[in-house]
Amino acid sequence: TDFVFSGLICVHANSGLPDAIDRAAELSQQMQSKGIQPDVVTYSTLLDAFSKSKQPDATDRIHDLFEEMKSYGIKPNAVAYNVLIRAHGRSNRPQAM
């Protein structure tokens, strides 16, 4: 179910392991391939994980996830908006928003 996948994504995203964020993103893709649509909590968890990562493309991935979430008709919550703003502020590209 979406609850189980969201929980696994959260655990991976917050584990601190080197490949944790990529693994969390893979779980999100597996979730969708099984016909289970991520919800705002799932997306917010992924967005927050990428915002805390040191990955050089984190801001781009955050933006892509944010747009994907909206394309599925999922209304971003305060967490999602805060992550987006924080990520763009850190990237020294606030105009990219």
Short mmCIF file of N, CA and C in Angstrom, two decimals:
data_model
loop_
_atom_site.label_atom_id
_atom_site.label_comp_id
_atom_site.label_asym_id
_atom_site.label_seq_id
_atom_site.Cartn_x
_atom_site.Cartn_y
_atom_site.Cartn_z
N THR A 1 0.83 -1.20 0.00
CA THR A 1 0.00 0.00 0.00
C THR A 1 0.87 1.25 0.00
N ASP A 2 0.24 2.39 -0.22
CA ASP A 2 0.99 3.64 -0.24
C ASP A 2 1.58 3.94 1.14
N PHE A 3 0.88 3.51 2.20
CA PHE A 3 1.38 3.73 3.56
C PHE A 3 2.69 2.98 3.79
N VAL A 4 2.77 1.74 3.35
CA VAL A 4 3.98 0.92 3.52
C VAL A 4 5.13 1.51 2.71
N PHE A 5 4.86 1.82 1.44
CA PHE A 5 5.91 2.40 0.61
C PHE A 5 6.39 3.74 1.19
N SER A 6 5.47 4.57 1.62
CA SER A 6 5.85 5.87 2.19
C SER A 6 6.72 5.68 3.42
N GLY A 7 6.38 4.69 4.23
CA GLY A 7 7.19 4.40 5.41
C GLY A 7 8.59 3.95 5.05
N LEU A 8 8.69 3.05 4.07
CA LEU A 8 10.01 2.59 3.62
C LEU A 8 10.83 3.73 3.02
N ILE A 9 10.17 4.58 2.26
CA ILE A 9 10.86 5.74 1.67
C ILE A 9 11.39 6.64 2.78
N CYS A 10 10.59 6.87 3.79
CA CYS A 10 11.00 7.71 4.91
C CYS A 10 12.20 7.11 5.64
N VAL A 11 12.15 5.81 5.89
CA VAL A 11 13.26 5.14 6.59
C VAL A 11 14.55 5.27 5.78
N HIS A 12 14.47 4.99 4.47
CA HIS A 12 15.66 5.10 3.64
C HIS A 12 16.16 6.54 3.57
N ALA A 13 15.25 7.46 3.38
CA ALA A 13 15.63 8.87 3.22
C ALA A 13 16.33 9.41 4.46
N ASN A 14 15.98 8.90 5.61
CA ASN A 14 16.55 9.41 6.85
C ASN A 14 17.61 8.51 7.46
N SER A 15 18.03 7.49 6.74
CA SER A 15 18.97 6.52 7.30
C SER A 15 20.40 7.05 7.39
N GLY A 16 20.74 8.02 6.57
CA GLY A 16 22.10 8.55 6.58
C GLY A 16 23.09 7.71 5.81
N LEU A 17 22.65 6.64 5.19
CA LEU A 17 23.54 5.80 4.39
C LEU A 17 23.90 6.53 3.09
N PRO A 18 25.06 6.23 2.52
CA PRO A 18 25.52 6.95 1.33
C PRO A 18 24.55 6.94 0.16
N ASP A 19 23.87 5.82 -0.06
CA ASP A 19 22.96 5.73 -1.21
C ASP A 19 21.49 5.84 -0.79
N ALA A 20 21.25 6.35 0.41
CA ALA A 20 19.90 6.35 0.98
C ALA A 20 18.90 7.12 0.13
N ILE A 21 19.29 8.28 -0.36
CA ILE A 21 18.34 9.11 -1.10
C ILE A 21 18.03 8.48 -2.45
N ASP A 22 19.05 7.93 -3.09
CA ASP A 22 18.81 7.26 -4.37
C ASP A 22 17.90 6.04 -4.16
N ARG A 23 18.12 5.33 -3.07
CA ARG A 23 17.28 4.16 -2.77
C ARG A 23 15.84 4.60 -2.49
N ALA A 24 15.66 5.69 -1.79
CA ALA A 24 14.32 6.20 -1.52
C ALA A 24 13.62 6.59 -2.83
N ALA A 25 14.36 7.22 -3.74
CA ALA A 25 13.79 7.59 -5.04
C ALA A 25 13.43 6.34 -5.85
N GLU A 26 14.26 5.30 -5.77
CA GLU A 26 13.97 4.04 -6.46
C GLU A 26 12.68 3.41 -5.92
N LEU A 27 12.50 3.48 -4.61
CA LEU A 27 11.28 2.94 -4.01
C LEU A 27 10.05 3.70 -4.51
N SER A 28 10.19 4.99 -4.68
CA SER A 28 9.08 5.78 -5.22
C SER A 28 8.74 5.34 -6.64
N GLN A 29 9.76 5.05 -7.43
CA GLN A 29 9.53 4.57 -8.79
C GLN A 29 8.89 3.18 -8.78
N GLN A 30 9.34 2.31 -7.88
CA GLN A 30 8.74 0.99 -7.75
C GLN A 30 7.27 1.10 -7.35
N MET A 31 7.01 2.01 -6.45
CA MET A 31 5.66 2.26 -5.99
C MET A 31 4.76 2.60 -7.18
N GLN A 32 5.22 3.51 -8.01
CA GLN A 32 4.44 3.94 -9.17
C GLN A 32 4.31 2.83 -10.20
N SER A 33 5.36 2.03 -10.37
CA SER A 33 5.29 0.94 -11.35
C SER A 33 4.28 -0.13 -10.94
N LYS A 34 3.97 -0.19 -9.65
CA LYS A 34 2.97 -1.14 -9.15
C LYS A 34 1.57 -0.52 -9.14
N GLY A 35 1.47 0.70 -9.69
CA GLY A 35 0.18 1.36 -9.77
C GLY A 35 -0.25 2.07 -8.50
N ILE A 36 0.68 2.27 -7.59
CA ILE A 36 0.38 2.96 -6.34
C ILE A 36 0.89 4.40 -6.47
N GLN A 37 -0.01 5.35 -6.37
CA GLN A 37 0.35 6.75 -6.54
C GLN A 37 0.88 7.33 -5.23
N PRO A 38 2.09 7.90 -5.26
CA PRO A 38 2.59 8.58 -4.06
C PRO A 38 1.65 9.73 -3.67
N ASP A 39 1.60 10.01 -2.39
CA ASP A 39 0.77 11.13 -1.92
C ASP A 39 1.67 12.29 -1.50
N VAL A 40 1.06 13.32 -0.97
CA VAL A 40 1.82 14.52 -0.60
C VAL A 40 2.87 14.20 0.47
N VAL A 41 2.58 13.26 1.35
CA VAL A 41 3.55 12.88 2.39
C VAL A 41 4.77 12.21 1.75
N THR A 42 4.53 11.33 0.81
CA THR A 42 5.64 10.66 0.12
C THR A 42 6.51 11.67 -0.59
N TYR A 43 5.88 12.55 -1.35
CA TYR A 43 6.65 13.56 -2.07
C TYR A 43 7.38 14.51 -1.12
N SER A 44 6.74 14.91 -0.06
CA SER A 44 7.38 15.82 0.90
C SER A 44 8.58 15.16 1.56
N THR A 45 8.47 13.86 1.84
CA THR A 45 9.59 13.12 2.42
C THR A 45 10.77 13.10 1.45
N LEU A 46 10.50 12.81 0.19
CA LEU A 46 11.57 12.80 -0.82
C LEU A 46 12.16 14.19 -1.01
N LEU A 47 11.32 15.19 -1.09
CA LEU A 47 11.80 16.56 -1.26
C LEU A 47 12.71 16.95 -0.11
N ASP A 48 12.28 16.66 1.10
CA ASP A 48 13.08 17.01 2.28
C ASP A 48 14.40 16.26 2.29
N ALA A 49 14.38 14.99 1.92
CA ALA A 49 15.61 14.20 1.88
C ALA A 49 16.61 14.79 0.87
N PHE A 50 16.12 15.15 -0.31
CA PHE A 50 17.02 15.74 -1.30
C PHE A 50 17.54 17.10 -0.83
N SER A 51 16.71 17.84 -0.10
CA SER A 51 17.15 19.16 0.35
C SER A 51 18.28 19.05 1.38
N LYS A 52 18.33 17.95 2.09
CA LYS A 52 19.36 17.75 3.11
C LYS A 52 20.59 17.03 2.55
N SER A 53 20.49 16.59 1.32
CA SER A 53 21.60 15.83 0.74
C SER A 53 22.70 16.76 0.23
N LYS A 54 23.82 16.18 -0.02
CA LYS A 54 24.96 16.93 -0.57
C LYS A 54 25.11 16.66 -2.05
N GLN A 55 24.10 16.06 -2.66
CA GLN A 55 24.19 15.74 -4.08
C GLN A 55 24.21 17.03 -4.91
N PRO A 56 25.10 17.08 -5.89
CA PRO A 56 25.22 18.31 -6.68
C PRO A 56 23.96 18.66 -7.47
N ASP A 57 23.16 17.67 -7.81
CA ASP A 57 21.95 17.93 -8.59
C ASP A 57 20.69 17.95 -7.72
N ALA A 58 20.86 18.11 -6.41
CA ALA A 58 19.72 18.05 -5.50
C ALA A 58 18.65 19.08 -5.83
N THR A 59 19.04 20.30 -6.13
CA THR A 59 18.06 21.34 -6.43
C THR A 59 17.26 20.99 -7.67
N ASP A 60 17.93 20.49 -8.69
CA ASP A 60 17.23 20.09 -9.91
C ASP A 60 16.26 18.94 -9.64
N ARG A 61 16.70 17.99 -8.82
CA ARG A 61 15.83 16.85 -8.51
C ARG A 61 14.63 17.29 -7.67
N ILE A 62 14.85 18.25 -6.77
CA ILE A 62 13.75 18.79 -5.97
C ILE A 62 12.74 19.46 -6.88
N HIS A 63 13.23 20.27 -7.78
CA HIS A 63 12.34 20.97 -8.71
C HIS A 63 11.55 19.96 -9.56
N ASP A 64 12.23 18.94 -10.07
CA ASP A 64 11.57 17.92 -10.88
C ASP A 64 10.49 17.17 -10.09
N LEU A 65 10.81 16.80 -8.85
CA LEU A 65 9.83 16.11 -8.00
C LEU A 65 8.62 17.01 -7.70
N PHE A 66 8.91 18.28 -7.45
CA PHE A 66 7.83 19.23 -7.15
C PHE A 66 6.89 19.34 -8.35
N GLU A 67 7.47 19.45 -9.54
CA GLU A 67 6.65 19.55 -10.75
C GLU A 67 5.90 18.25 -11.03
N GLU A 68 6.54 17.12 -10.77
CA GLU A 68 5.88 15.82 -10.94
C GLU A 68 4.68 15.71 -10.02
N MET A 69 4.87 16.12 -8.78
CA MET A 69 3.79 16.07 -7.80
C MET A 69 2.60 16.90 -8.29
N LYS A 70 2.86 18.09 -8.76
CA LYS A 70 1.77 18.95 -9.25
C LYS A 70 1.12 18.36 -10.50
N SER A 71 1.92 17.72 -11.36
CA SER A 71 1.36 17.15 -12.59
C SER A 71 0.38 16.02 -12.30
N TYR A 72 0.53 15.37 -11.14
CA TYR A 72 -0.39 14.31 -10.74
C TYR A 72 -1.60 14.87 -9.97
N GLY A 73 -1.66 16.19 -9.88
CA GLY A 73 -2.79 16.81 -9.20
C GLY A 73 -2.67 16.79 -7.69
N ILE A 74 -1.46 16.55 -7.19
CA ILE A 74 -1.24 16.53 -5.75
C ILE A 74 -0.88 17.94 -5.31
N LYS A 75 -1.65 18.47 -4.40
CA LYS A 75 -1.45 19.83 -3.93
C LYS A 75 -0.28 19.86 -2.94
N PRO A 76 0.77 20.63 -3.24
CA PRO A 76 1.91 20.72 -2.32
C PRO A 76 1.47 21.27 -0.96
N ASN A 77 2.08 20.75 0.08
CA ASN A 77 1.81 21.24 1.43
C ASN A 77 2.90 22.22 1.85
N ALA A 78 2.83 22.70 3.07
CA ALA A 78 3.80 23.68 3.55
C ALA A 78 5.22 23.11 3.54
N VAL A 79 5.36 21.84 3.87
CA VAL A 79 6.69 21.21 3.86
C VAL A 79 7.27 21.27 2.45
N ALA A 80 6.48 20.91 1.46
CA ALA A 80 6.96 20.90 0.08
C ALA A 80 7.38 22.29 -0.37
N TYR A 81 6.58 23.28 -0.08
CA TYR A 81 6.94 24.66 -0.46
C TYR A 81 8.18 25.14 0.27
N ASN A 82 8.29 24.85 1.56
CA ASN A 82 9.47 25.27 2.32
C ASN A 82 10.74 24.63 1.79
N VAL A 83 10.66 23.35 1.44
CA VAL A 83 11.82 22.65 0.89
C VAL A 83 12.22 23.28 -0.44
N LEU A 84 11.24 23.57 -1.28
CA LEU A 84 11.54 24.18 -2.58
C LEU A 84 12.22 25.54 -2.40
N ILE A 85 11.70 26.35 -1.53
CA ILE A 85 12.28 27.68 -1.28
C ILE A 85 13.69 27.55 -0.71
N ARG A 86 13.85 26.68 0.27
CA ARG A 86 15.16 26.47 0.91
C ARG A 86 16.19 25.97 -0.10
N ALA A 87 15.79 25.04 -0.94
CA ALA A 87 16.71 24.46 -1.92
C ALA A 87 17.18 25.51 -2.92
N HIS A 88 16.26 26.30 -3.41
CA HIS A 88 16.64 27.33 -4.38
C HIS A 88 17.49 28.41 -3.73
N GLY A 89 17.22 28.72 -2.47
CA GLY A 89 18.05 29.70 -1.76
C GLY A 89 19.47 29.22 -1.59
N ARG A 90 19.64 27.94 -1.30
CA ARG A 90 20.98 27.36 -1.13
C ARG A 90 21.73 27.23 -2.45
N SER A 91 20.99 27.11 -3.52
CA SER A 91 21.64 26.85 -4.81
C SER A 91 22.21 28.11 -5.44
N ASN A 92 21.96 29.24 -4.82
CA ASN A 92 22.38 30.53 -5.38
C ASN A 92 21.71 30.77 -6.72
N ARG A 93 20.55 30.13 -6.93
CA ARG A 93 19.76 30.34 -8.15
C ARG A 93 18.31 30.58 -7.79
N PRO A 94 18.02 31.52 -6.88
CA PRO A 94 16.63 31.72 -6.48
C PRO A 94 15.73 32.11 -7.64
N GLN A 95 16.28 32.69 -8.68
CA GLN A 95 15.48 33.06 -9.84
C GLN A 95 14.95 31.86 -10.58
N ALA A 96 15.51 30.66 -10.34
CA ALA A 96 15.09 29.45 -11.02
C ALA A 96 13.70 28.98 -10.56
N MET A 97 13.22 29.53 -9.47
CA MET A 97 11.92 29.14 -8.96
C MET A 97 10.86 29.60 -9.92
#
